[in-house]
CSV table of C-alpha atoms in Angstrom, one decimal:
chain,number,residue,atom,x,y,z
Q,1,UNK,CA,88.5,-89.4,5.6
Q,2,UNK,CA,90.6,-86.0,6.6
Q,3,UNK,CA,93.6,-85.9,4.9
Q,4,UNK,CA,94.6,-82.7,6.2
Q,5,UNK,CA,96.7,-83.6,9.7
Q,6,UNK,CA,97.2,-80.2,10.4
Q,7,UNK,CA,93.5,-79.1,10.0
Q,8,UNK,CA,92.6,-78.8,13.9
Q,9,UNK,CA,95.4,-79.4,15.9
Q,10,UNK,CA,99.5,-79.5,14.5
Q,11,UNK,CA,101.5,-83.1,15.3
Q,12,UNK,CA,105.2,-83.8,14.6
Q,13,UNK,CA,105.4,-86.6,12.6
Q,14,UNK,CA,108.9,-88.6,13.1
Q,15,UNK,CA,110.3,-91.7,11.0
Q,16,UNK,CA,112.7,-94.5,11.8
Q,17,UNK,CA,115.5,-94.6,10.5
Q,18,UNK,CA,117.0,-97.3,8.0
Q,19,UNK,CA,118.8,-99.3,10.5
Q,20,UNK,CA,118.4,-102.9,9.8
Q,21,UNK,CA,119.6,-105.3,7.6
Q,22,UNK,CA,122.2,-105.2,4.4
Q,23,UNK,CA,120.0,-102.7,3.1
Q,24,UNK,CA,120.8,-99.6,5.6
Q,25,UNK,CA,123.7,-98.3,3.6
Q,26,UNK,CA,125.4,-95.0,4.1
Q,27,UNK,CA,123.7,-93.8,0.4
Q,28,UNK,CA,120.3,-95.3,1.7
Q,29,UNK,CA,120.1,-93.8,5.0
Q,30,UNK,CA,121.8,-90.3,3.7
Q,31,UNK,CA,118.8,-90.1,0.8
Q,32,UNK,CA,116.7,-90.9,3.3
Q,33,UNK,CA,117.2,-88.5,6.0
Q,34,UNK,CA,117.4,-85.7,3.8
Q,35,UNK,CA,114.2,-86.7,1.8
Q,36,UNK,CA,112.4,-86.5,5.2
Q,37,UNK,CA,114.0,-83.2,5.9
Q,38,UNK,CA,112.5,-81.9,2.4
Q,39,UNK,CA,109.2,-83.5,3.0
Q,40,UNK,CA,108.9,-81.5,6.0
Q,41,UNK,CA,108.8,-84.6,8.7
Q,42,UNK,CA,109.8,-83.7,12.0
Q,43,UNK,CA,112.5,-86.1,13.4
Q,44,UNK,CA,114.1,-89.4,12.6
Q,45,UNK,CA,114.8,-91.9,15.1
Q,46,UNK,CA,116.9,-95.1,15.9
Q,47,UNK,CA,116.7,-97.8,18.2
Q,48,UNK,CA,119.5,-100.5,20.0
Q,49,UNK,CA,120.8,-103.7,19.6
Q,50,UNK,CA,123.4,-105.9,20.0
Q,51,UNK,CA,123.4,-109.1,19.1
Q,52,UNK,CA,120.8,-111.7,17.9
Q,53,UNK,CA,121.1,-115.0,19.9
Q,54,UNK,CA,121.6,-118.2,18.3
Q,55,UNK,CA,119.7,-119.8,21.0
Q,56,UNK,CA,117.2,-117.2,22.8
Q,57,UNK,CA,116.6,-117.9,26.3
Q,58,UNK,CA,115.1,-114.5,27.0
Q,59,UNK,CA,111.0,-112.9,26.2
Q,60,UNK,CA,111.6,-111.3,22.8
Q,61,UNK,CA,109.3,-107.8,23.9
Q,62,UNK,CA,108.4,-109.7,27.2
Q,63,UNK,CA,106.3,-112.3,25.0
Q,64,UNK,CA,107.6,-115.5,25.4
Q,65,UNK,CA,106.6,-117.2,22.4
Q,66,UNK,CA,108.1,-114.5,20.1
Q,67,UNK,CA,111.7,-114.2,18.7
Q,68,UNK,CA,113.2,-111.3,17.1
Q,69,UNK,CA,113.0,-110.5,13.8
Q,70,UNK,CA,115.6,-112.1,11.5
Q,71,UNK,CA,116.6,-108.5,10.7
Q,72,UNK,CA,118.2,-107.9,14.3
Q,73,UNK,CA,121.1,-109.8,12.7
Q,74,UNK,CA,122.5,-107.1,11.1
Q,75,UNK,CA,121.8,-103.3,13.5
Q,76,UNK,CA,123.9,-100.0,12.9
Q,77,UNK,CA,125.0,-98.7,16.2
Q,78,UNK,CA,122.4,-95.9,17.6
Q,79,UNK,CA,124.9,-93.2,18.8
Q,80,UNK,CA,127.1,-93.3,15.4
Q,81,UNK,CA,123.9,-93.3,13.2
Q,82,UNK,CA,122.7,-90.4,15.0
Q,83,UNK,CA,125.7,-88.3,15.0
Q,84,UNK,CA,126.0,-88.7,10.9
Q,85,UNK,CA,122.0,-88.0,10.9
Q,86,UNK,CA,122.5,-84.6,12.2
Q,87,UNK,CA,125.5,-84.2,9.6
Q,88,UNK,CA,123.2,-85.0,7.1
Q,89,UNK,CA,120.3,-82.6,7.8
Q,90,UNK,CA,119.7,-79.1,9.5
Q,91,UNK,CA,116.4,-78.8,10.9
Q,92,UNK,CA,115.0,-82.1,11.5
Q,93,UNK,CA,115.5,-84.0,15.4
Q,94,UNK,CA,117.8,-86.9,16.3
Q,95,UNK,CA,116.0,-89.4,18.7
Q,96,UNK,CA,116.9,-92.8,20.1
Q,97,UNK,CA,113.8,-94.9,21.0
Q,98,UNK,CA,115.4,-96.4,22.9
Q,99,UNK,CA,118.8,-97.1,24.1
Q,100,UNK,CA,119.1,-99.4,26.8
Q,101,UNK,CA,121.0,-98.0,30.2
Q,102,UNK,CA,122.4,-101.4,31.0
Q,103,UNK,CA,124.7,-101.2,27.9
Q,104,UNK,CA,126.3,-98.0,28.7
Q,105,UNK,CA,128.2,-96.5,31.5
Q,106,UNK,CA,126.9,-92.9,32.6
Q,107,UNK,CA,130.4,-91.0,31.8
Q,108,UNK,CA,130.7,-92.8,28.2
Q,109,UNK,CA,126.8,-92.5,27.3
Q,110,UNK,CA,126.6,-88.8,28.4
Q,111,UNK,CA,129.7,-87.7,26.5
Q,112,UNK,CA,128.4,-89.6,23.3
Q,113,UNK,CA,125.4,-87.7,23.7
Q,114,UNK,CA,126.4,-84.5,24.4
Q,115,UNK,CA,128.7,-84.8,21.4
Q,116,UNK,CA,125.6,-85.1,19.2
Q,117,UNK,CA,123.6,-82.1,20.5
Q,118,UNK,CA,126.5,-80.0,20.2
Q,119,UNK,CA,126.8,-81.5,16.7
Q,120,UNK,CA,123.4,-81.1,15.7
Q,121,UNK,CA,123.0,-77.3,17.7
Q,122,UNK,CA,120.2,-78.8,20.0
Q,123,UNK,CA,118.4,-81.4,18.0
Q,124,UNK,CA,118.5,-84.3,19.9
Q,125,UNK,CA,116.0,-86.6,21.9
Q,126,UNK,CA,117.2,-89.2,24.3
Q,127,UNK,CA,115.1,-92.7,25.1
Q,128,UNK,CA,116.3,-94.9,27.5
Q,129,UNK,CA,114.9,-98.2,28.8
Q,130,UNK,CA,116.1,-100.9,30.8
Q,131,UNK,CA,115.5,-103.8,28.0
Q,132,UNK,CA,114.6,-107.2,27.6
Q,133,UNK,CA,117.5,-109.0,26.6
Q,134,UNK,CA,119.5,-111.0,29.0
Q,135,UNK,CA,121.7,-112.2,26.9
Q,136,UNK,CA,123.0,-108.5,25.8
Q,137,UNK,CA,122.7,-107.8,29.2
Q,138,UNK,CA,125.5,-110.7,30.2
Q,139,UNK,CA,127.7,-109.1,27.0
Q,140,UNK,CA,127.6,-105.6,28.3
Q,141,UNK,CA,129.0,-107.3,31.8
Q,142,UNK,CA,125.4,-106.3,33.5
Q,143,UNK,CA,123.2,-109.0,35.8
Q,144,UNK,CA,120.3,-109.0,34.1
Q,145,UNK,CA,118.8,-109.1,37.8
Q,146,UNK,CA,119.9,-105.5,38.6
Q,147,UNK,CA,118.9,-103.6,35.6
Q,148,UNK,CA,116.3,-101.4,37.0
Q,149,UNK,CA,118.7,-100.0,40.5
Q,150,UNK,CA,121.6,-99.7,38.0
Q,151,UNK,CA,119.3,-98.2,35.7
Q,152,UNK,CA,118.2,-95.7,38.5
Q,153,UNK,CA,121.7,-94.9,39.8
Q,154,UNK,CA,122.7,-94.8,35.8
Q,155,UNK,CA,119.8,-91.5,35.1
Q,156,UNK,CA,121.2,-89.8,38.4
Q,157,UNK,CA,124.6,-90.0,36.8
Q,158,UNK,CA,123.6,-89.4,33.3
Q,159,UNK,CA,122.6,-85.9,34.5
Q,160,UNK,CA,125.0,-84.6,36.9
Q,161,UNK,CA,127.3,-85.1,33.9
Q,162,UNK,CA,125.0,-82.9,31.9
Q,163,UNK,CA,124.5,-80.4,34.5
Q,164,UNK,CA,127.1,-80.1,37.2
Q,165,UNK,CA,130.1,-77.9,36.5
Q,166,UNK,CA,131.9,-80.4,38.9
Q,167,UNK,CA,130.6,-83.5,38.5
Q,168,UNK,CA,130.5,-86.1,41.6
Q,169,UNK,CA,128.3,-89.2,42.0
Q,170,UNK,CA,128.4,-92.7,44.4
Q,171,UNK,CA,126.1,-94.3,43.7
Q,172,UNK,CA,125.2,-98.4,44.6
Q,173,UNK,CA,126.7,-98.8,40.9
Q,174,UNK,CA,128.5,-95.6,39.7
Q,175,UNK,CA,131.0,-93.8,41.1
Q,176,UNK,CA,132.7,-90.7,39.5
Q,177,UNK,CA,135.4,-89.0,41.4
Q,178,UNK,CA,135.5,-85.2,41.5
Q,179,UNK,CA,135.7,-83.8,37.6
Q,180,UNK,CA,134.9,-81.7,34.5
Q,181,UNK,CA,133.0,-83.6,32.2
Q,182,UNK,CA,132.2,-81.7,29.3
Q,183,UNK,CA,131.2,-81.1,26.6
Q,184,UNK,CA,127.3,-79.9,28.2
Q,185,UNK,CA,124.7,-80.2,26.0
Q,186,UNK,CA,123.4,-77.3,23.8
Q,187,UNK,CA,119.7,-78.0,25.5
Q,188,UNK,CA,119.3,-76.6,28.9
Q,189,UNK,CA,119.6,-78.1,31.4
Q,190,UNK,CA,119.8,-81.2,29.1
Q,191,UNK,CA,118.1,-82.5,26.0
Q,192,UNK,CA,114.8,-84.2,26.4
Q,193,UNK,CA,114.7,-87.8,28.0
Q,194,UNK,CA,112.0,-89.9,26.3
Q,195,UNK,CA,111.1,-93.4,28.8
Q,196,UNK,CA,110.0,-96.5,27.1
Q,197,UNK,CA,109.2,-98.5,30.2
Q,198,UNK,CA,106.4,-100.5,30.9
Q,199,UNK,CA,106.7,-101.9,34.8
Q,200,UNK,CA,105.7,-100.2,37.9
Q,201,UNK,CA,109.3,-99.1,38.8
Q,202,UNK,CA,109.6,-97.7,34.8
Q,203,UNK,CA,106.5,-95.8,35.9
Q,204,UNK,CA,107.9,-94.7,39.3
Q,205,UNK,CA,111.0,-93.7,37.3
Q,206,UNK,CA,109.6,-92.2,34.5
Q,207,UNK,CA,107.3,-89.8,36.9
Q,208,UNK,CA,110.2,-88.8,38.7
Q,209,UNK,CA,112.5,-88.3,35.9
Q,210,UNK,CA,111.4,-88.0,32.3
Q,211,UNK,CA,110.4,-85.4,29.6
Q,212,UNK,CA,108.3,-87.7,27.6
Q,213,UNK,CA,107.3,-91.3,27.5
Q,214,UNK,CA,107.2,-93.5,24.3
Q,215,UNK,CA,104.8,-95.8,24.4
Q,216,UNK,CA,105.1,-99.2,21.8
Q,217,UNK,CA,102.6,-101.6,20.7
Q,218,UNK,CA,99.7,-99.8,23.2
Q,219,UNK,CA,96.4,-98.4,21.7
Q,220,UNK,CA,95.7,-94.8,21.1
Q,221,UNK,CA,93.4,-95.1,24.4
Q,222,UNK,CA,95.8,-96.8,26.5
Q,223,UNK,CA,98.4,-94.6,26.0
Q,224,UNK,CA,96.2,-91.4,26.8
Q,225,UNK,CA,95.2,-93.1,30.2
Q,226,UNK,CA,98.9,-94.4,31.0
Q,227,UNK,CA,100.1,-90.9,30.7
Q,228,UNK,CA,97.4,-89.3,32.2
Q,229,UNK,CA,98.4,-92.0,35.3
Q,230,UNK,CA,101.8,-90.7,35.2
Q,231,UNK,CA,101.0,-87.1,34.8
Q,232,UNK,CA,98.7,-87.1,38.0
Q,233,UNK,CA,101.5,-88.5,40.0
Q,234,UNK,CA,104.0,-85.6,38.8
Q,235,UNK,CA,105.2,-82.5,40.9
Q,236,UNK,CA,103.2,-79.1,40.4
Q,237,UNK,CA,106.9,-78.0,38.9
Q,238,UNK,CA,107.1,-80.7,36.8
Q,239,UNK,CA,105.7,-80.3,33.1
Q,240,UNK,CA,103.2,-82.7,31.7
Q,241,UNK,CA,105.0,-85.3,29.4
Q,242,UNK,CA,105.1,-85.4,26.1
Q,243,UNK,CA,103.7,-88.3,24.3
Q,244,UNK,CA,105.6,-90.4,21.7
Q,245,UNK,CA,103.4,-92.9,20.0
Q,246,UNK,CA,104.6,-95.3,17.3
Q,247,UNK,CA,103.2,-96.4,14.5
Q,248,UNK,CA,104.3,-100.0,13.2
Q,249,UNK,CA,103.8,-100.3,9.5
Q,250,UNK,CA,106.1,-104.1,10.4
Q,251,UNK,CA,105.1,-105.3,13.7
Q,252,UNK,CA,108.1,-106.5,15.4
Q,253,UNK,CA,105.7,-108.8,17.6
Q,254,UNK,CA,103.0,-111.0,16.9
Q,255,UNK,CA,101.0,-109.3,19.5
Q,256,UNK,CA,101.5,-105.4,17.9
Q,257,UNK,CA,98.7,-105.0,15.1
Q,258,UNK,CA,100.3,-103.9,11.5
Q,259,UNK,CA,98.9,-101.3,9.8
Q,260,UNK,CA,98.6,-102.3,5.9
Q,261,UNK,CA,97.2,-99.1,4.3
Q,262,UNK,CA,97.6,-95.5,4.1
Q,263,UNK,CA,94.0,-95.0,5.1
Q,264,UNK,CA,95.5,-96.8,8.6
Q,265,UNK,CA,97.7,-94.6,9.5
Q,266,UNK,CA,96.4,-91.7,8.7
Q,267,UNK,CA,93.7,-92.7,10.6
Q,268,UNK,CA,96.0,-93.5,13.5
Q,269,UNK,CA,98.2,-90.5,13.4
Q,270,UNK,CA,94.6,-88.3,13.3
Q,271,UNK,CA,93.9,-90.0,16.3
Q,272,UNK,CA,97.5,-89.5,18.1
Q,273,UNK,CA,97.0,-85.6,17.2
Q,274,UNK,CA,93.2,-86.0,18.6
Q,275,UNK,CA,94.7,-87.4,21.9
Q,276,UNK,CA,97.6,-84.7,22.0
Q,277,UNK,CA,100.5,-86.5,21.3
């Protein structure tokens, strides 16, 4: 088998982040990061959660016979973990996969965010989703019902906060008055935004309004023909997206095949760079 990933075509390799569990220490996670910096890897990544229910009523992943991992007991917070990542490191990029919309208000969020690309001079990636989780959803003061318009209403905030100098939005669930909101972003006219969604209005959204898409759990194959999808459904003045395709060494789900060996993925990360992600 090829060993050498960079032999025909170059691929950025990313790495999740110690997040979970009692484990994910300040020591841990600052070793970390900065060994992947060394090592040459090219970004690090968290994800979002807020609670673990006692009783789950909701489709863990939109499987109903699954329930989250044990480990979702115990998650650092995304935006905080990111902000000391870039403190930690120089080079490497700061991506969420994903946060979830429904969690955040637009000013807040955009803010938070902005914060960390100044931080980290222009490092950062930004997933958003809509989520699975009622219950967080009910926490966060969201109907569960109305995550994708608020989610839709939320983007078109999210970036006239990033990009207007004056900064106005009503919206059917947002409404900010006439104001600065800064800081901007390093990136131009914002940083990257990365959609992990999976339903025809994530597709409808993700055509109109995202950089990239990050797919979980799908094949090699099925993510190639998902994006191409997307891509022939995209403006002439609207860039191709960019693929993000994860690897799970720990399947989260049932349903999402492990990979047990380096021979795996090596093999599966050939085939991501053979497919252009």
């Amino acid at each position: 088998m090829p060993n050498d990933l960079t032999a025909t075509r170059p691929i950025a390799v990313g790495l999740a982040l110690p997040q979970l569990g009692p484990h994910a220490t300040s020591k841990a996670i600052r070793a970390f990061v900065t060994n992947a910096e060394d090592l040459g890897f090219d970004s690090v990544w968290v994800q979002e959660r807020l609670l673990l229910p006692v009783t789950l009523e909701s489709a863990y992943g939109g499987v109903s016979s699954s329930r989250p991992p044990d480990r979702y007991r115990d998650v650092l917070s995304p935006t905080e973990l990111m902000a000391a990542a870039a403190a930690w490191t120089s080079r490497v990029r700061i991506g969420a996969s994903v946060l979830v919309a429904g969690y955040h208000r637009p000013v807040e969020l955009a803010k938070r965010l902005a914060t960390i690309d100044v931080l980290s001079e222009g490092r950062l990636d930004v997933g958003l989703g809509v989520g699975w989780s009622d219950e967080e959803h009910v926490v966060s003061e969201v109907d569960p019902r109305t995550r994708g318009e608020r989610c839709d209403d939320f983007i078109e905030a999210l970036l006239e906060c990033w990009t207007a100098d004056t900064v106005t939005h009503n919206g059917p669930f947002f409404t900010i008055p006439p104001s600065e909101i800064g800081p901007k972003p390093v990136q131009r006219p914002h940083p990257p935004l990365l959609f992990g969604m999976f339903s025809e209005a994530g597709y409808r959204r993700t055509v109109r309004y995202a950089d990239g898409w990050t797919s979980s759990g799908l094949s090699v194959r099925r993510t190639r023909a998902t994006v191409d999808k997307l891509n022939a459904q995209r403006s002439a003045d609207q860039a191709p997206l960019s693929v993000h395709h994860r690897i799970y060494l720990r399947s989260p789900v049932p349903e999402v095949a492990e990979l047990t060996t380096i021979d795996e993925v090596v093999a599966e990360v050939i085939a991501c760079r053979e497919a252009g992600f």
